[in-house]
mmCIF file of C-alpha atoms in Angstrom:
data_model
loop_
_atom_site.group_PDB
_atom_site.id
_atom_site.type_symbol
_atom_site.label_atom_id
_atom_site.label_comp_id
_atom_site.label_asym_id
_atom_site.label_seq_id
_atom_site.Cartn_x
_atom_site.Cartn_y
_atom_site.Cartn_z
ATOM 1 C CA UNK A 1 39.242 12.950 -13.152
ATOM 2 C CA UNK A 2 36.674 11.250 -11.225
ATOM 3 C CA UNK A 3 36.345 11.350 -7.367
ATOM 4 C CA UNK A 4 36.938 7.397 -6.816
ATOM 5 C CA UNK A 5 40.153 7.919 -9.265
ATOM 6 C CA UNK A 6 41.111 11.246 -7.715
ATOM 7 C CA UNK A 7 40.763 9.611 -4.200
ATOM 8 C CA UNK A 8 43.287 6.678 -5.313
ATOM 9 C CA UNK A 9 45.569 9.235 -7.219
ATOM 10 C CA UNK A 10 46.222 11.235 -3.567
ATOM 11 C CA UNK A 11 46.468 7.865 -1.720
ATOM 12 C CA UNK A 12 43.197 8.339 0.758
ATOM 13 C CA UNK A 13 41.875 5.355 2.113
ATOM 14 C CA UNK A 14 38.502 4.065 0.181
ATOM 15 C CA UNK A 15 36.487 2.730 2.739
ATOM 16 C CA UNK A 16 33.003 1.359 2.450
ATOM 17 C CA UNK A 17 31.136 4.001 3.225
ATOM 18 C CA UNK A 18 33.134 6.715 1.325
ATOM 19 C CA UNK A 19 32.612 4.496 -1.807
ATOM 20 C CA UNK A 20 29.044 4.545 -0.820
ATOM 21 C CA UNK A 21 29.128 8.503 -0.411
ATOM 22 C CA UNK A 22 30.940 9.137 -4.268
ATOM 23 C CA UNK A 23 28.474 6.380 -5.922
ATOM 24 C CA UNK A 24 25.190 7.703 -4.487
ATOM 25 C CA UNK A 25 26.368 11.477 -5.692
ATOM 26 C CA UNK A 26 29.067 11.590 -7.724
ATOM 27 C CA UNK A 27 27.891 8.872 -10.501
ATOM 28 C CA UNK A 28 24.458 9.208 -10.654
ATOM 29 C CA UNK A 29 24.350 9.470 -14.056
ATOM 30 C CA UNK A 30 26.038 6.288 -14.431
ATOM 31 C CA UNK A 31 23.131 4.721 -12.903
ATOM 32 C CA UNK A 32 20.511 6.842 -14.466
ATOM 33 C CA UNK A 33 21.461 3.981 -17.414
ATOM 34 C CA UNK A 34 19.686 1.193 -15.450
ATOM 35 C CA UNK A 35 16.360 1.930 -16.285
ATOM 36 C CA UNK A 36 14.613 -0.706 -14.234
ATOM 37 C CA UNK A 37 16.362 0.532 -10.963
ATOM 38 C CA UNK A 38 15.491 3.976 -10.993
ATOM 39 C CA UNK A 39 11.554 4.060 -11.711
ATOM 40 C CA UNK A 40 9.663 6.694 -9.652
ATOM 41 C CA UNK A 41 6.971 4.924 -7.992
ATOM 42 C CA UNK A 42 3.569 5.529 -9.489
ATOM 43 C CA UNK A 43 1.870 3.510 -5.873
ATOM 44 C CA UNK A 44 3.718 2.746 -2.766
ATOM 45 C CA UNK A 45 1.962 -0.628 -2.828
ATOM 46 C CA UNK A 46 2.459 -1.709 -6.184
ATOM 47 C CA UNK A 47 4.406 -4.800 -6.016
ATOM 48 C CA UNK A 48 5.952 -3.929 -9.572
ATOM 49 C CA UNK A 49 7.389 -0.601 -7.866
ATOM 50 C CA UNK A 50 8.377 -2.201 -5.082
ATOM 51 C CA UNK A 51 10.410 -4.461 -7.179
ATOM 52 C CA UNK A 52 12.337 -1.483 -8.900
ATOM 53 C CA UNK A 53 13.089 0.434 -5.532
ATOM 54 C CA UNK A 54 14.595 -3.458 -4.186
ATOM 55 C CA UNK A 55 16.842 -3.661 -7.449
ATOM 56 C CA UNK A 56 17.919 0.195 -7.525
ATOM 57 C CA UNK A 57 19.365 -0.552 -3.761
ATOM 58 C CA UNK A 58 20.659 -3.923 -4.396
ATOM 59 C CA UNK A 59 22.458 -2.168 -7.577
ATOM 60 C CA UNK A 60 23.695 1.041 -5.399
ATOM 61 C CA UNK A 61 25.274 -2.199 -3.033
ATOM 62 C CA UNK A 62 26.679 -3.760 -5.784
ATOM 63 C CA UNK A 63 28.393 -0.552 -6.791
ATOM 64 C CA UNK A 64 29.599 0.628 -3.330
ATOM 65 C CA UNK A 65 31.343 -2.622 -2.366
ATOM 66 C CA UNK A 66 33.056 -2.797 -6.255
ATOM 67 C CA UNK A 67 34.226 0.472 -5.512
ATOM 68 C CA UNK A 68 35.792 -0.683 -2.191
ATOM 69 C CA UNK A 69 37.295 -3.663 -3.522
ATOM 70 C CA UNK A 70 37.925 -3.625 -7.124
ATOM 71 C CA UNK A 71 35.434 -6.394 -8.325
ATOM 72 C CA UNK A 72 32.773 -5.610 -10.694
ATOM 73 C CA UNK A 73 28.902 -5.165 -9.516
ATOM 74 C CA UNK A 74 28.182 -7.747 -11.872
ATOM 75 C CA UNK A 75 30.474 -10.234 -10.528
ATOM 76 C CA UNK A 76 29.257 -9.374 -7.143
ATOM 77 C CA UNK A 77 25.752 -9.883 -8.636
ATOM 78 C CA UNK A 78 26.665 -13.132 -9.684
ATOM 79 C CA UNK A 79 28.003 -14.021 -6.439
ATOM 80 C CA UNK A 80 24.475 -13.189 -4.706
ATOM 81 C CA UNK A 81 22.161 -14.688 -7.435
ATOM 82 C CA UNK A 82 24.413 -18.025 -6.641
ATOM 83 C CA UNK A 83 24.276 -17.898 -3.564
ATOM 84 C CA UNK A 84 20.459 -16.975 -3.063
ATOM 85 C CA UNK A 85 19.578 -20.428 -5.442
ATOM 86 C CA UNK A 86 21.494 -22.288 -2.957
ATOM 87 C CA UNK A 87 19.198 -20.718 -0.450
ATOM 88 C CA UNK A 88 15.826 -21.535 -2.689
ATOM 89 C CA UNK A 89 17.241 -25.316 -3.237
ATOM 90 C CA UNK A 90 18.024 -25.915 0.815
ATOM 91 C CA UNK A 91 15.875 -23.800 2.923
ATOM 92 C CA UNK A 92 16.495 -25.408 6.002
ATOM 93 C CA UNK A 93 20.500 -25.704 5.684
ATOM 94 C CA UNK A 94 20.691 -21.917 4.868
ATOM 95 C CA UNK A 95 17.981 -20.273 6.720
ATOM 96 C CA UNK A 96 18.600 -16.691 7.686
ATOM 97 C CA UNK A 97 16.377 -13.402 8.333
ATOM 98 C CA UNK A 98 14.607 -11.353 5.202
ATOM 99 C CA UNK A 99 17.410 -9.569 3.828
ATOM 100 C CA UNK A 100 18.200 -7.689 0.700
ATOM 101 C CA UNK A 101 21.299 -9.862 -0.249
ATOM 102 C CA UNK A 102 21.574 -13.713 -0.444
ATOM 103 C CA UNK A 103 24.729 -14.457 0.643
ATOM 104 C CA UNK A 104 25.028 -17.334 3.689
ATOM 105 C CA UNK A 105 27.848 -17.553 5.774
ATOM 106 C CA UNK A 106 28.269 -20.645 8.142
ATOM 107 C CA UNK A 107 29.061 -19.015 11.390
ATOM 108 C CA UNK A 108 32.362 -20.960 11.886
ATOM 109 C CA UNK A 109 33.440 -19.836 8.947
ATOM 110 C CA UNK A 110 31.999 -16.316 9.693
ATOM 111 C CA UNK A 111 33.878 -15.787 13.052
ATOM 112 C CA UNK A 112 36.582 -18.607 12.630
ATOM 113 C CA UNK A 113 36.816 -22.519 13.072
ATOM 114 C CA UNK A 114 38.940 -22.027 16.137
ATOM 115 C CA UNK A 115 37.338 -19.008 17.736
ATOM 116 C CA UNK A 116 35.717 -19.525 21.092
ATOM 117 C CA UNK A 117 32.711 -17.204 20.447
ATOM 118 C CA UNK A 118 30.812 -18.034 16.982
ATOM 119 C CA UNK A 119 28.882 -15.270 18.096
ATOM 120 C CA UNK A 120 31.902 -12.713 17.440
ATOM 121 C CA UNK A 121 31.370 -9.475 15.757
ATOM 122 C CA UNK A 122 34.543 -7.913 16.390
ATOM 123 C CA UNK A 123 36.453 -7.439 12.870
ATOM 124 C CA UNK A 124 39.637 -7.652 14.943
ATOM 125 C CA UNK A 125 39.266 -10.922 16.847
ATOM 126 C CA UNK A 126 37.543 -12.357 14.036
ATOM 127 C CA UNK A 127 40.177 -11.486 11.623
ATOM 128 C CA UNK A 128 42.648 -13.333 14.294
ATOM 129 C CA UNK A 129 41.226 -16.844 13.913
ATOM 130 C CA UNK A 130 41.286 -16.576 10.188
ATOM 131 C CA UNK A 131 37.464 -15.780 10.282
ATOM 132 C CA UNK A 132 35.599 -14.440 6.755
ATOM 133 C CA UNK A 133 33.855 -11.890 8.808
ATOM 134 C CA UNK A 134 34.253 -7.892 8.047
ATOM 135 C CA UNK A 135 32.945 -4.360 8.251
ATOM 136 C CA UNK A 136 31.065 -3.246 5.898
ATOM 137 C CA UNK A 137 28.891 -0.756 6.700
ATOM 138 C CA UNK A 138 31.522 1.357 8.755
ATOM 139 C CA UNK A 139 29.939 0.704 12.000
ATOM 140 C CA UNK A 140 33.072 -0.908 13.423
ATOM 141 C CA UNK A 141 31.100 -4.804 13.444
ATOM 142 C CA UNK A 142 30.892 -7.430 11.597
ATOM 143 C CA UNK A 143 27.541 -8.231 11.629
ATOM 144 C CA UNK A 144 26.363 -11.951 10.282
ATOM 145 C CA UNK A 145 23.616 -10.600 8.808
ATOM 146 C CA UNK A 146 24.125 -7.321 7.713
ATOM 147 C CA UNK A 147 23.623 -6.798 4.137
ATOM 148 C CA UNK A 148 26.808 -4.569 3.541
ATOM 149 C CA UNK A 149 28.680 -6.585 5.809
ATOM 150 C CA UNK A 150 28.173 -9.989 3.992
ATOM 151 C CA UNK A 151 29.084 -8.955 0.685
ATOM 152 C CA UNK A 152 31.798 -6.544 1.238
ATOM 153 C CA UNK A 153 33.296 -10.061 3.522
ATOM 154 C CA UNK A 154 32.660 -12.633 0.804
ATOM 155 C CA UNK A 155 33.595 -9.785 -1.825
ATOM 156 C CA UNK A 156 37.060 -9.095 -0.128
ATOM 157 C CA UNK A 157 38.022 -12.598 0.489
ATOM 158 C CA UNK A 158 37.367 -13.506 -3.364
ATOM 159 C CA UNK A 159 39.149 -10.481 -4.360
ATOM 160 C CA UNK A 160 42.595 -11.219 -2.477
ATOM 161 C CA UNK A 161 43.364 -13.438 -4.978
ATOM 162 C CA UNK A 162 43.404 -11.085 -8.092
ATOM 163 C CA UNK A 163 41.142 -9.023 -9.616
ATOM 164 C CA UNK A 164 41.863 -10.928 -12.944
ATOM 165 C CA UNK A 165 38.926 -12.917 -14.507
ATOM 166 C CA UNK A 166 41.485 -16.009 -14.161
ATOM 167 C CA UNK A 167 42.204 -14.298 -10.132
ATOM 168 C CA UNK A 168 38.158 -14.157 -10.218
ATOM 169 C CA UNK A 169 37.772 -17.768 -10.887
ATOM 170 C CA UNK A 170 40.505 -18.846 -8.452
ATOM 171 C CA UNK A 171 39.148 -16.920 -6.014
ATOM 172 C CA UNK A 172 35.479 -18.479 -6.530
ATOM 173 C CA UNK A 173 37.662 -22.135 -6.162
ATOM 174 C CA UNK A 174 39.245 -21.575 -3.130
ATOM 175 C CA UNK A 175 35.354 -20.763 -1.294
ATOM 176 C CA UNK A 176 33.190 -22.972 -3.120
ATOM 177 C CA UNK A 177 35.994 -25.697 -3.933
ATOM 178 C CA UNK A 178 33.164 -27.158 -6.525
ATOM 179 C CA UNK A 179 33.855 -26.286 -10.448
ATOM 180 C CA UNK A 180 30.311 -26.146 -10.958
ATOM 181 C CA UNK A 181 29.606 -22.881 -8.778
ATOM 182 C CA UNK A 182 32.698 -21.669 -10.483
ATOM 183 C CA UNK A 183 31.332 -21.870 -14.170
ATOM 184 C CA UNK A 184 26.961 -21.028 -12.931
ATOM 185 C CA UNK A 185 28.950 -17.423 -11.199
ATOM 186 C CA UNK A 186 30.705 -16.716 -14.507
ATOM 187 C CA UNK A 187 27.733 -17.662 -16.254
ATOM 188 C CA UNK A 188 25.617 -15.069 -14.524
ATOM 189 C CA UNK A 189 27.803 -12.692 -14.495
ATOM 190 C CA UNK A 190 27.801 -12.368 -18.291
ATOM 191 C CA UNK A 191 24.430 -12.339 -18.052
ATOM 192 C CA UNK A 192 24.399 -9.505 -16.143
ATOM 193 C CA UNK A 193 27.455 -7.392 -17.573
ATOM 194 C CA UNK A 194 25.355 -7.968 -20.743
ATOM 195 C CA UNK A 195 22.295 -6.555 -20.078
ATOM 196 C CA UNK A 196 23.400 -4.283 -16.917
ATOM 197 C CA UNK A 197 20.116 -4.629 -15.165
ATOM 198 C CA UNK A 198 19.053 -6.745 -12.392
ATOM 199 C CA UNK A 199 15.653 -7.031 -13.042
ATOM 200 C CA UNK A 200 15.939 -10.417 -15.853
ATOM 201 C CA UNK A 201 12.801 -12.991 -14.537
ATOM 202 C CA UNK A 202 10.368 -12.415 -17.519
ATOM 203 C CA UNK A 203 8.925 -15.855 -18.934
ATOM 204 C CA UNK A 204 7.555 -17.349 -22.415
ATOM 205 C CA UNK A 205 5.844 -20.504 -23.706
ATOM 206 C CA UNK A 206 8.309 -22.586 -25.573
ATOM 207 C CA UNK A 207 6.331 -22.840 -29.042
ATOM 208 C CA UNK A 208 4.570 -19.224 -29.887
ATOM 209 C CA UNK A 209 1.036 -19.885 -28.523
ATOM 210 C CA UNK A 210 -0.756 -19.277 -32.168
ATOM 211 C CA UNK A 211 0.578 -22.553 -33.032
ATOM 212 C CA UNK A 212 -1.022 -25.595 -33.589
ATOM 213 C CA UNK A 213 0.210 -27.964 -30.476
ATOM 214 C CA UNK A 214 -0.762 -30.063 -27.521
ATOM 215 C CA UNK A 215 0.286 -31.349 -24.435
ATOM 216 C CA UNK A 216 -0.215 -33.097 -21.185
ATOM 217 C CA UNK A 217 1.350 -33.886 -18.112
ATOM 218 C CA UNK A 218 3.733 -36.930 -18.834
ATOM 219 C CA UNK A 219 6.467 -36.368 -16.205
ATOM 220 C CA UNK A 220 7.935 -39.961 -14.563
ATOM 221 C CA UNK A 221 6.156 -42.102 -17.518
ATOM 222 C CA UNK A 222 8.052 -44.943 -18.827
ATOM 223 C CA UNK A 223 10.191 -45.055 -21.679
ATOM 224 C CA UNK A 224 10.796 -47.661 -24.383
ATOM 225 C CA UNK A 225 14.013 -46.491 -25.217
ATOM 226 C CA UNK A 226 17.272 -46.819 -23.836
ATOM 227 C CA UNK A 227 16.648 -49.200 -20.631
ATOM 228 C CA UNK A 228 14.010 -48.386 -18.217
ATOM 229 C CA UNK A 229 14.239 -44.649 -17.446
ATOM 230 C CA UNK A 230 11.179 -42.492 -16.443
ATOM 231 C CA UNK A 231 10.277 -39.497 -18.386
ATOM 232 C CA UNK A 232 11.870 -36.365 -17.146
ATOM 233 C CA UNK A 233 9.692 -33.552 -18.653
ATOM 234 C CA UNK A 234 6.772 -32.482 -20.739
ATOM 235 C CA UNK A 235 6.595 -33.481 -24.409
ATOM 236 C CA UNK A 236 4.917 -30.769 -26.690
ATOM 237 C CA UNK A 237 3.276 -32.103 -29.984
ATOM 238 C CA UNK A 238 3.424 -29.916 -32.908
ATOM 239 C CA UNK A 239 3.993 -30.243 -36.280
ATOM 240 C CA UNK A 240 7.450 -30.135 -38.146
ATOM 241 C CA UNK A 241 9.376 -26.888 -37.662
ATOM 242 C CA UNK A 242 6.930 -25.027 -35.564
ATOM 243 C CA UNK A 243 9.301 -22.587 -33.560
ATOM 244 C CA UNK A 244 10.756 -23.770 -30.357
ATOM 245 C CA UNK A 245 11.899 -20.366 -27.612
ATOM 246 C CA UNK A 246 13.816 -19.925 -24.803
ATOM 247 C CA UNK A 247 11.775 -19.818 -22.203
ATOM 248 C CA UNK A 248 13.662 -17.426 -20.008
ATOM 249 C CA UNK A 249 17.027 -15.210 -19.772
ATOM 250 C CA UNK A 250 19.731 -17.344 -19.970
ATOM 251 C CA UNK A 251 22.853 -18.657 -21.048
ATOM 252 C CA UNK A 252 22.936 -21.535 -24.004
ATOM 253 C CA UNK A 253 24.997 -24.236 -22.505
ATOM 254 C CA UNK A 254 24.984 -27.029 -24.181
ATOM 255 C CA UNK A 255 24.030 -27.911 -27.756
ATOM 256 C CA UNK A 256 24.255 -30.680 -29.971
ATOM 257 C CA UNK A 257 23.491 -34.257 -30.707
ATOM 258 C CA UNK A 258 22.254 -36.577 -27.720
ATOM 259 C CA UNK A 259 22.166 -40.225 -28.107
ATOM 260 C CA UNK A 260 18.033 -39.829 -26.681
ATOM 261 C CA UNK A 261 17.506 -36.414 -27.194
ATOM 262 C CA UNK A 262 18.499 -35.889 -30.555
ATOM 263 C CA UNK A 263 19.279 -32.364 -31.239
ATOM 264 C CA UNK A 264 18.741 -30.705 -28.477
ATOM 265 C CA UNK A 265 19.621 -27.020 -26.556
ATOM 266 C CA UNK A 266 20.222 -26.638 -22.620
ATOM 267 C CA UNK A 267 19.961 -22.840 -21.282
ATOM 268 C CA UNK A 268 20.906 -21.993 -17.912
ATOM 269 C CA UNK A 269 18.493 -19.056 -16.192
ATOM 270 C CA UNK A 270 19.357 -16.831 -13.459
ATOM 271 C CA UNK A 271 17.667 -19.012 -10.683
ATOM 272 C CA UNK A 272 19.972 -22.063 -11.449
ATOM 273 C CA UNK A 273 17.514 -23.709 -13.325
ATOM 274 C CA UNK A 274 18.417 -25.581 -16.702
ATOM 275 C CA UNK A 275 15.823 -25.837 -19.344
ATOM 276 C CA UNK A 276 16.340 -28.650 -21.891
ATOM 277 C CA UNK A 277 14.530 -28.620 -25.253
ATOM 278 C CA UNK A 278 15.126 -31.895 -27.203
ATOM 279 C CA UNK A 279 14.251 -33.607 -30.135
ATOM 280 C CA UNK A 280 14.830 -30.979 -32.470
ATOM 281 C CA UNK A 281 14.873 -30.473 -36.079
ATOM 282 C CA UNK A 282 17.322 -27.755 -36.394
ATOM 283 C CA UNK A 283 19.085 -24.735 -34.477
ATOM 284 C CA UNK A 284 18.137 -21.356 -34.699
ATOM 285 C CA UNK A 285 21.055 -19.963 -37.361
ATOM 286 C CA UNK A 286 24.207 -18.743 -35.589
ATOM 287 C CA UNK A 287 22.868 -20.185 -32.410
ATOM 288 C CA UNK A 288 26.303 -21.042 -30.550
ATOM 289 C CA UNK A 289 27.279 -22.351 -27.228
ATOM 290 C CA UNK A 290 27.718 -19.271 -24.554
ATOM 291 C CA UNK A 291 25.088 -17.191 -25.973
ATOM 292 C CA UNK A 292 22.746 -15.442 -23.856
ATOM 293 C CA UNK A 293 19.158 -15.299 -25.108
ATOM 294 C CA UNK A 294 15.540 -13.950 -23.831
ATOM 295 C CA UNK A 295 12.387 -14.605 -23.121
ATOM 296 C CA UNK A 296 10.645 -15.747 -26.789
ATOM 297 C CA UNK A 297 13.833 -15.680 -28.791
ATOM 298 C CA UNK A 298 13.497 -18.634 -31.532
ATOM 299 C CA UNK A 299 16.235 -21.028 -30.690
ATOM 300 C CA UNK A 300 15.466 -23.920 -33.300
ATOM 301 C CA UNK A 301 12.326 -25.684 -34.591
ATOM 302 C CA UNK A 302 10.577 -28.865 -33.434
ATOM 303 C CA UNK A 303 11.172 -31.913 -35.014
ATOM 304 C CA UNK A 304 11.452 -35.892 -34.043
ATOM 305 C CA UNK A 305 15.304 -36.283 -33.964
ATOM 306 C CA UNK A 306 16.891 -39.127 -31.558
ATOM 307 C CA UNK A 307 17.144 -42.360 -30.262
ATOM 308 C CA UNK A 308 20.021 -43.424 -32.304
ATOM 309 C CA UNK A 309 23.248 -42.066 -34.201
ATOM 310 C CA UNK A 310 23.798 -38.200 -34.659
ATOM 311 C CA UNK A 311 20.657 -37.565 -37.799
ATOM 312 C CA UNK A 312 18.788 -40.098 -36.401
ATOM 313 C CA UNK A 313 15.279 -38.751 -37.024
ATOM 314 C CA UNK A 314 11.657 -40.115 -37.597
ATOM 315 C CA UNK A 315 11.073 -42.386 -34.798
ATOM 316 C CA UNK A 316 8.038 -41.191 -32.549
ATOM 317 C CA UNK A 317 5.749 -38.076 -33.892
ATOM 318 C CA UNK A 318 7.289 -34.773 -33.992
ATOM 319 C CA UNK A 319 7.377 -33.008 -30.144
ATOM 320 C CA UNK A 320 9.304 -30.757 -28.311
ATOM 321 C CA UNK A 321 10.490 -32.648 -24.773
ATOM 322 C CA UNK A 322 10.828 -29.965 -22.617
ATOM 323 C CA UNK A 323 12.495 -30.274 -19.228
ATOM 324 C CA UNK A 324 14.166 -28.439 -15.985
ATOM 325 C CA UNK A 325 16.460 -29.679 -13.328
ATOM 326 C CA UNK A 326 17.444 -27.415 -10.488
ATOM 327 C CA UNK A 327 21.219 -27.349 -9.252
ATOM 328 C CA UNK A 328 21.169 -27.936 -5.249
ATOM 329 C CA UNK A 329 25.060 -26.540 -5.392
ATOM 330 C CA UNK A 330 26.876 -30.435 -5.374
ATOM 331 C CA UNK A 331 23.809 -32.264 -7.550
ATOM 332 C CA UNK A 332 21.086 -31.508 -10.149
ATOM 333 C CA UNK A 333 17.762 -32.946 -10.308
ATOM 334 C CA UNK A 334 14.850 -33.089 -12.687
ATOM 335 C CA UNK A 335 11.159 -31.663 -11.492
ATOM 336 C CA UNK A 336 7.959 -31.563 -13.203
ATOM 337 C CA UNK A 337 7.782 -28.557 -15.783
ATOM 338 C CA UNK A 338 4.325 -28.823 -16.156
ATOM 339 C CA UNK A 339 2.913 -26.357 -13.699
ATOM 340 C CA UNK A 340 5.767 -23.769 -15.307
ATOM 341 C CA UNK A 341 4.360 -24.422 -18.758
ATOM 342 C CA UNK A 342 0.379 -24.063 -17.654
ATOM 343 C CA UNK A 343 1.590 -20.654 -16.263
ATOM 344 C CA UNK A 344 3.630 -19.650 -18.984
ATOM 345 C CA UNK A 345 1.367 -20.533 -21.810
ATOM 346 C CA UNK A 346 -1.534 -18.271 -19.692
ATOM 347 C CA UNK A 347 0.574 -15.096 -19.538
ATOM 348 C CA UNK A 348 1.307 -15.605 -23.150
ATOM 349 C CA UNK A 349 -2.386 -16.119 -24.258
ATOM 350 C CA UNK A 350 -3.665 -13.049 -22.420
ATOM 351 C CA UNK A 351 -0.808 -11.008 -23.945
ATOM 352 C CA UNK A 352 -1.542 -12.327 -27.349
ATOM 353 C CA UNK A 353 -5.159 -11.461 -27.197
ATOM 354 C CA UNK A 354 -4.435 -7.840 -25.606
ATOM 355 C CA UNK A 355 -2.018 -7.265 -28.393
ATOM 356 C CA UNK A 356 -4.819 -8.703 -30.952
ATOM 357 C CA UNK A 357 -7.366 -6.220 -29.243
ATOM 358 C CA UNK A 358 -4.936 -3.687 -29.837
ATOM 359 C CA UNK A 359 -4.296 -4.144 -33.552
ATOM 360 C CA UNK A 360 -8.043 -4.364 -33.793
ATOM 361 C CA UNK A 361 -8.650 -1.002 -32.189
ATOM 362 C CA UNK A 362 -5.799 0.412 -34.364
ATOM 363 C CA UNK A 363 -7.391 -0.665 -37.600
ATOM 364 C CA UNK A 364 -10.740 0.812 -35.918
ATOM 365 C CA UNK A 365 -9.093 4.166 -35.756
ATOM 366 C CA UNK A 366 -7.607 3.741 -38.449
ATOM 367 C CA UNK A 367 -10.590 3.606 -40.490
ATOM 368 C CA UNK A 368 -12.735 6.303 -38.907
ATOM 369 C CA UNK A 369 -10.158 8.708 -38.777
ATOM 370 C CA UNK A 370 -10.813 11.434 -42.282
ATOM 371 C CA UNK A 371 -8.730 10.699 -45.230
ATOM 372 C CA UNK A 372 -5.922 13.096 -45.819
#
């Protein structure tokens, strides 16, 4: 029997910090499994080491507050990742210190609509007027902007509802009271259960980059089609049935036939961003809605479909329109995806011609080594 189970079995209070104590001894072996959060350091300055020590504690947080209240890290990771987009898409309505987790609390909310003192950081008084505000950490406050604090708060308000997915979702309804941060938490959340690792930001070019294609910046050109809309994205030109990728981790959540984008895939990444890939010729097989895909995964081919019934096909050169529209929390908008493809396609290129010098150098070896 494990320590957490044996603690519940003999009835002793889990607090915080006891959950902390069991997780960072008793199950390190469970987290041995994350690779990417437990990398010894090979510089203290490397910003790629840094990177693994930051996701190794944000995971040990995770871990310690689902131990304390039942949820699963990756739910709680969910919760953050949401909440920390909402942060990236309004700065200045959400601005707090540098701090490992993203989670924003309005301080009226934090200490209580009807509390004198938004200032409060007493879990009793605060817990009086009905404020979200709660220890965390063990330290007897509820600190706004304590890491442990904030999460274990949000955590154990979400939580009182059930521990169900269904309780999960009501829970997630009854803060946010907009269906759309209910289904982008879920959505992360099976990102993350999927993978179980933190550390899911890699990148690729949409079309492989030994492919024959071209492209320019064509973002808020007119259209011809459909009434006078601007162009919302970069069109790709390649032939017929050159590959098309996902250019990210993500979530595949919508697919199908669209009136102007003909066939067309939308994946949802971990920063809330949507990436659109229209005009297709075809869909990767088995490629179905809810699946979560990576960086360079084939996800159909390019092709000219569109601008009419569902087949419709044939109508401009074959392209790949490529867009991304970032979800503010209540509204999404388009922005240009240029810049992200210039940067993409580079990393790719340098890879591809390291991995070329490599199967040159191979073949070098290869053929001065003695024959056996």
């Amino acid at each position: 029997m494990s320590l957490l189970a044996a603690m519940l079995w003999c009835g002793q209070a889990i607090t915080p910090a006891s959950a902390y104590a069991w997780i960072a001894g008793g199950n390190k072996q469970a987290l041995a499994s994350n690779k990417a959060l437990h990398v010894e350091p090979k510089s203290s300055e490397g910003d790629k080491d840094k990177s693994a020590f930051l996701w190794r504690d944000v995971r040990l947080l995770y871990e310690k507050i689902s131990a304390t209240t039942g949820i699963p890290w990756y739910r709680l990771a969910a919760i953050d990742q949401y909440e920390r987009t909402l942060t990236r898409a309004n700065p200045k309505h959400r601005a707090h210190p540098e701090r490992k987790i993203g989670i924003y609390i309005e301080p009226p909310k934090w200490a209580g609509m009807l509390n004198p003192d938004w200032e409060d950081r007493n879990p009793r008084s605060i817990s009086i007027f009905k404020g979200l505000g709660r220890d965390g950490s063990g330290d007897a406050k509820a600190e706004y902007n304590n890491d442990d604090d904030l999460l274990y708060s949000l955590a154990a308000y979400i939580g009182s509802f059930g521990l169900g997915e269904d309780d999960f979702g009501i829970g997630l309804w009854n803060y946010y009271h907009n269906p759309r941060a209910v289904q982008r938490i879920k959505q992360f959340a099976r990102i993350y259960e999927h993978f179980d690792r933190l550390d899911l930001y890699g990148s690729a070019f949409p079309l492989p980059v030994s492919a024959v294609y071209s492209y320019r910046s064509t973002w808020g050109m007119g259209r011809h089609y459909g009434g006078f809309r601007i162009h919302e994205g970069t069109d790709i030109f390649a032939p017929h049935g050159v590959p098309v990728r996902s250019t990210s981790y993500g979530i595949v959540e919508i697919k199908g036939w669209n009136r102007y984008g003909g066939w067309r895939i939308g994946i949802r990444d971990l920063n809330n961003i949507y990436h659109y890939y229209a005009h297709l010729s075809g869909f990767e097989k088995n490629m179905k809605l809810g699946d979560i895909v990576v960086p360079g995964q084939p996800i159909g081919w390019v092709g000219s479909s569109g601008y009419g019934k569902p087949g419709t096909s044939g109508k401009f050169p074959p392209h790949l329109h490529f867009g991304v529209y970032r979800d503010r929390g209540l509204l999404e908008y388009a922005f240009d995806p240029y810049p992200l493809l210039r940067k993409w396609e580079s990393s790719d290129i340098r890879q591809f011609k390291q991995e070329k010098k490599e199967r040159e150098k191979a073949k070098q070896v290869k053929k001065s080594s003695p024959a056996s």
